[in-house]
Amino acid sequence: MKVWLNGTLVDEAQATVSVLDHGLLYGDGVFEGIRVYGGRIFQCDAHIDRLFASAKFIRLPIPFTRQELVDGMYAALNANGRTDAYIRLVVTRGPGNLGLSPFKCSQPNTIIIADTIALYPQEMYRDGMEVIIAKTVRTSPRMVPPRAKTLNYLNNILAKIEAIDAGTAEAIMLNEHGEVAECTGDNIFIIEKGRLVTPPDEAGILCGITRGVVLDIAQGMGIPVAKESILPARLYAADECFLTGSAAEIIPVTKIDAHLIGAGKVGAMTMKLHEAFHAMIKSH
Ligand code: PMP
């Protein structure tokens, strides 16, 4: 595989960064996970916007323009002959000394990997997935704001370990107030009496790009949508539930902890939204 590293395509084995990179030493950096369908980057502007917003928040100057990054993504795709792919775009703080100061780091490293991803097995899309509510609380927006997509994913990884220990593929994370925030790598939606509800941005979440697309699609279909605070009891009682993410797309949830959601089968509205999402991908 060829990797785009700081403006040059290099073989994977040569795509290396310093052991003093603060991305490695401290998780100091930002990233995006982006899909490519039919040779075109899905929601390209939204991902570039979020990357620059995340970088601005941690005061990391990205040493490339938006257009250079887009060109870099297409260069990585072409070099690997891919028209359907998952792109990981990473900007690290770069090599520094063993102290924390990001301002001693000389030059950020910008990395574009165009590969594939299969997060969940196909049966889960057909039959629904089982998830748990993690004990690990989602980072408070007053700590590291979840809306910045930084390389610091240990909060999510601890919850993911809980999920795996429980034999599930994902875990729902609550915020410091006990409200539903999101999953370790996906946003969450419920359906109640024909209404689509998702936690608000202020719940302390990554404002997922797939979440935005699904909200738009639902509105276009005339489905009432709302961003509301959701407590676990409301989640357990929902008619339907699904998760969204660039890697996962739309994946139905049919069991949360010991509670079957709806009839324990993939719900009708989830299926409709899933179909509409795939139609959009085909024509984007
Ligand atoms: N929440 C978290 C914590 C994530 O890491 C992700 C992306 N993997 C999402 C939500 C979904 O965001 P998007 O739809 O932009 O991929």
PDB file of N, CA and C and ligand atoms in Angstrom, residues 31-34 47 50 86 88 119 138 146 149 153 156 170 173 182-188 205-212 244-249, ligand 1:
ATOM      1  N   PHE A  31      -7.746  13.867  13.778  1.00  0.00           N
ATOM      2  CA  PHE A  31      -7.915  12.968  12.637  1.00  0.00           C
ATOM      3  C   PHE A  31      -9.348  12.966  12.122  1.00  0.00           C
ATOM      4  N   GLU A  32      -9.509  12.341  10.959  1.00  0.00           N
ATOM      5  CA  GLU A  32     -10.822  12.106  10.370  1.00  0.00           C
ATOM      6  C   GLU A  32     -10.861  10.688   9.805  1.00  0.00           C
ATOM      7  N   GLY A  33     -12.044  10.092   9.839  1.00  0.00           N
ATOM      8  CA  GLY A  33     -12.284   8.812   9.159  1.00  0.00           C
ATOM      9  C   GLY A  33     -13.315   9.099   8.079  1.00  0.00           C
ATOM     10  N   ILE A  34     -12.960   8.849   6.829  1.00  0.00           N
ATOM     11  CA  ILE A  34     -13.744   9.356   5.693  1.00  0.00           C
ATOM     12  C   ILE A  34     -14.031   8.220   4.718  1.00  0.00           C
ATOM     13  N   HIS A  47     -15.983  16.888   6.347  1.00  0.00           N
ATOM     14  CA  HIS A  47     -14.835  16.276   7.036  1.00  0.00           C
ATOM     15  C   HIS A  47     -13.663  17.255   7.135  1.00  0.00           C
ATOM     16  N   ARG A  50     -14.441  19.804   9.776  1.00  0.00           N
ATOM     17  CA  ARG A  50     -14.289  19.292  11.147  1.00  0.00           C
ATOM     18  C   ARG A  50     -12.811  19.107  11.502  1.00  0.00           C
ATOM     19  N   TYR A  86     -11.956   3.509   2.807  1.00  0.00           N
ATOM     20  CA  TYR A  86     -12.030   4.243   4.073  1.00  0.00           C
ATOM     21  C   TYR A  86     -10.701   4.988   4.182  1.00  0.00           C
ATOM     22  N   ARG A  88      -8.135   7.356   6.333  1.00  0.00           N
ATOM     23  CA  ARG A  88      -7.763   7.903   7.634  1.00  0.00           C
ATOM     24  C   ARG A  88      -6.816   9.072   7.370  1.00  0.00           C
ATOM     25  N   LEU A 119     -16.179  -2.735  10.138  1.00  0.00           N
ATOM     26  CA  LEU A 119     -16.250  -2.688  11.603  1.00  0.00           C
ATOM     27  C   LEU A 119     -17.066  -3.825  12.177  1.00  0.00           C
ATOM     28  N   ARG A 138     -18.510   9.345  29.371  1.00  0.00           N
ATOM     29  CA  ARG A 138     -17.937  10.104  28.243  1.00  0.00           C
ATOM     30  C   ARG A 138     -17.270  11.365  28.781  1.00  0.00           C
ATOM     31  N   PRO A 146     -15.589  16.361  23.430  1.00  0.00           N
ATOM     32  CA  PRO A 146     -15.763  15.280  22.458  1.00  0.00           C
ATOM     33  C   PRO A 146     -15.987  15.796  21.028  1.00  0.00           C
ATOM     34  N   LYS A 149     -12.212  16.058  17.263  1.00  0.00           N
ATOM     35  CA  LYS A 149     -11.834  14.667  16.985  1.00  0.00           C
ATOM     36  C   LYS A 149     -10.311  14.547  17.107  1.00  0.00           C
ATOM     37  N   TYR A 153      -8.108   8.915  22.279  1.00  0.00           N
ATOM     38  CA  TYR A 153      -9.330   8.104  22.238  1.00  0.00           C
ATOM     39  C   TYR A 153      -9.432   7.130  23.414  1.00  0.00           C
ATOM     40  N   ASN A 156     -12.839   6.470  24.911  1.00  0.00           N
ATOM     41  CA  ASN A 156     -13.659   5.578  24.089  1.00  0.00           C
ATOM     42  C   ASN A 156     -13.126   4.143  24.140  1.00  0.00           C
ATOM     43  N   GLU A 170     -20.216  -2.880  20.535  1.00  0.00           N
ATOM     44  CA  GLU A 170     -20.230  -1.439  20.805  1.00  0.00           C
ATOM     45  C   GLU A 170     -20.785  -1.205  22.202  1.00  0.00           C
ATOM     46  N   MET A 173     -22.222   5.310  25.702  1.00  0.00           N
ATOM     47  CA  MET A 173     -21.588   6.067  26.779  1.00  0.00           C
ATOM     48  C   MET A 173     -22.529   7.167  27.258  1.00  0.00           C
ATOM     49  N   GLU A 182     -23.218   9.139  23.315  1.00  0.00           N
ATOM     50  CA  GLU A 182     -22.958   8.491  22.026  1.00  0.00           C
ATOM     51  C   GLU A 182     -22.308   7.146  22.296  1.00  0.00           C
ATOM     52  N   CYS A 183     -21.864   6.478  21.232  1.00  0.00           N
ATOM     53  CA  CYS A 183     -21.149   5.215  21.429  1.00  0.00           C
ATOM     54  C   CYS A 183     -19.648   5.464  21.300  1.00  0.00           C
ATOM     55  N   THR A 184     -18.851   4.413  21.398  1.00  0.00           N
ATOM     56  CA  THR A 184     -17.392   4.625  21.401  1.00  0.00           C
ATOM     57  C   THR A 184     -16.896   5.167  20.067  1.00  0.00           C
ATOM     58  N   GLY A 185     -17.583   4.793  18.977  1.00  0.00           N
ATOM     59  CA  GLY A 185     -17.161   5.283  17.666  1.00  0.00           C
ATOM     60  C   GLY A 185     -18.339   5.577  16.754  1.00  0.00           C
ATOM     61  N   ASP A 186     -19.518   5.743  17.339  1.00  0.00           N
ATOM     62  CA  ASP A 186     -20.740   5.965  16.559  1.00  0.00           C
ATOM     63  C   ASP A 186     -21.678   6.891  17.326  1.00  0.00           C
ATOM     64  N   ASN A 187     -22.540   7.581  16.616  1.00  0.00           N
ATOM     65  CA  ASN A 187     -23.638   8.323  17.256  1.00  0.00           C
ATOM     66  C   ASN A 187     -24.856   7.417  17.384  1.00  0.00           C
ATOM     67  N   ILE A 188     -25.795   7.855  18.211  1.00  0.00           N
ATOM     68  CA  ILE A 188     -26.958   7.003  18.491  1.00  0.00           C
ATOM     69  C   ILE A 188     -28.269   7.736  18.204  1.00  0.00           C
ATOM     70  N   ILE A 205     -20.804  15.211  22.635  1.00  0.00           N
ATOM     71  CA  ILE A 205     -20.648  14.162  21.610  1.00  0.00           C
ATOM     72  C   ILE A 205     -19.768  14.677  20.484  1.00  0.00           C
ATOM     73  N   LEU A 206     -19.267  13.739  19.690  1.00  0.00           N
ATOM     74  CA  LEU A 206     -18.709  14.123  18.407  1.00  0.00           C
ATOM     75  C   LEU A 206     -19.904  14.319  17.482  1.00  0.00           C
ATOM     76  N   CYS A 207     -20.013  15.509  16.897  1.00  0.00           N
ATOM     77  CA  CYS A 207     -21.147  15.768  15.997  1.00  0.00           C
ATOM     78  C   CYS A 207     -20.866  15.055  14.687  1.00  0.00           C
ATOM     79  N   GLY A 208     -21.324  13.829  14.616  1.00  0.00           N
ATOM     80  CA  GLY A 208     -20.983  12.946  13.494  1.00  0.00           C
ATOM     81  C   GLY A 208     -21.528  13.470  12.182  1.00  0.00           C
ATOM     82  N   ILE A 209     -20.754  13.239  11.148  1.00  0.00           N
ATOM     83  CA  ILE A 209     -21.161  13.683   9.811  1.00  0.00           C
ATOM     84  C   ILE A 209     -22.272  12.770   9.292  1.00  0.00           C
ATOM     85  N   THR A 210     -22.199  11.496   9.615  1.00  0.00           N
ATOM     86  CA  THR A 210     -23.273  10.573   9.226  1.00  0.00           C
ATOM     87  C   THR A 210     -24.561  10.945   9.971  1.00  0.00           C
ATOM     88  N   ARG A 211     -24.423  11.341  11.229  1.00  0.00           N
ATOM     89  CA  ARG A 211     -25.587  11.801  12.020  1.00  0.00           C
ATOM     90  C   ARG A 211     -26.279  12.956  11.297  1.00  0.00           C
ATOM     91  N   GLY A 212     -25.482  13.915  10.818  1.00  0.00           N
ATOM     92  CA  GLY A 212     -26.047  15.059  10.093  1.00  0.00           C
ATOM     93  C   GLY A 212     -26.755  14.627   8.825  1.00  0.00           C
ATOM     94  N   THR A 244     -24.916   5.423  14.010  1.00  0.00           N
ATOM     95  CA  THR A 244     -24.399   5.935  12.738  1.00  0.00           C
ATOM     96  C   THR A 244     -22.913   6.286  12.862  1.00  0.00           C
ATOM     97  N   GLY A 245     -22.205   6.126  11.768  1.00  0.00           N
ATOM     98  CA  GLY A 245     -20.799   6.524  11.716  1.00  0.00           C
ATOM     99  C   GLY A 245     -20.287   6.325  10.298  1.00  0.00           C
ATOM    100  N   SER A 246     -19.201   6.978   9.978  1.00  0.00           N
ATOM    101  CA  SER A 246     -18.651   6.862   8.620  1.00  0.00           C
ATOM    102  C   SER A 246     -18.295   5.404   8.319  1.00  0.00           C
ATOM    103  N   ALA A 247     -17.716   4.715   9.302  1.00  0.00           N
ATOM    104  CA  ALA A 247     -17.341   3.321   9.077  1.00  0.00           C
ATOM    105  C   ALA A 247     -18.563   2.423   9.159  1.00  0.00           C
ATOM    106  N   ALA A 248     -19.398   2.637  10.175  1.00  0.00           N
ATOM    107  CA  ALA A 248     -20.549   1.755  10.423  1.00  0.00           C
ATOM    108  C   ALA A 248     -21.725   2.027   9.483  1.00  0.00           C
ATOM    109  N   GLU A 249     -21.801   3.227   8.928  1.00  0.00           N
ATOM    110  CA  GLU A 249     -22.971   3.723   8.172  1.00  0.00           C
ATOM    111  C   GLU A 249     -24.164   3.745   9.125  1.00  0.00           C
TER     112      GLU A 249
HETATM  113  N1  PMP B   1     -18.698   9.447  17.746  1.00  0.00           N
HETATM  114  C1  PMP B   1     -17.411   9.087  17.860  1.00  0.00           C
HETATM  115  C2  PMP B   1     -16.786   9.076  19.209  1.00  0.00           C
HETATM  116  C3  PMP B   1     -16.675   8.740  16.718  1.00  0.00           C
HETATM  117  O1  PMP B   1     -15.391   8.393  16.822  1.00  0.00           O
HETATM  118  C4  PMP B   1     -17.318   8.758  15.449  1.00  0.00           C
HETATM  119  C5  PMP B   1     -16.544   8.446  14.194  1.00  0.00           C
HETATM  120  N2  PMP B   1     -15.986   7.182  14.212  1.00  0.00           N
HETATM  121  C6  PMP B   1     -18.662   9.106  15.395  1.00  0.00           C
HETATM  122  C7  PMP B   1     -19.323   9.466  16.554  1.00  0.00           C
HETATM  123  C8  PMP B   1     -19.384   9.151  14.075  1.00  0.00           C
HETATM  124  O2  PMP B   1     -18.955  10.267  13.330  1.00  0.00           O
HETATM  125  P1  PMP B   1     -18.970  10.297  11.745  1.00  0.00           P
HETATM  126  O3  PMP B   1     -20.365  10.036  11.331  1.00  0.00           O
HETATM  127  O4  PMP B   1     -18.505  11.660  11.408  1.00  0.00           O
HETATM  128  O5  PMP B   1     -18.037   9.232  11.277  1.00  0.00           O
END
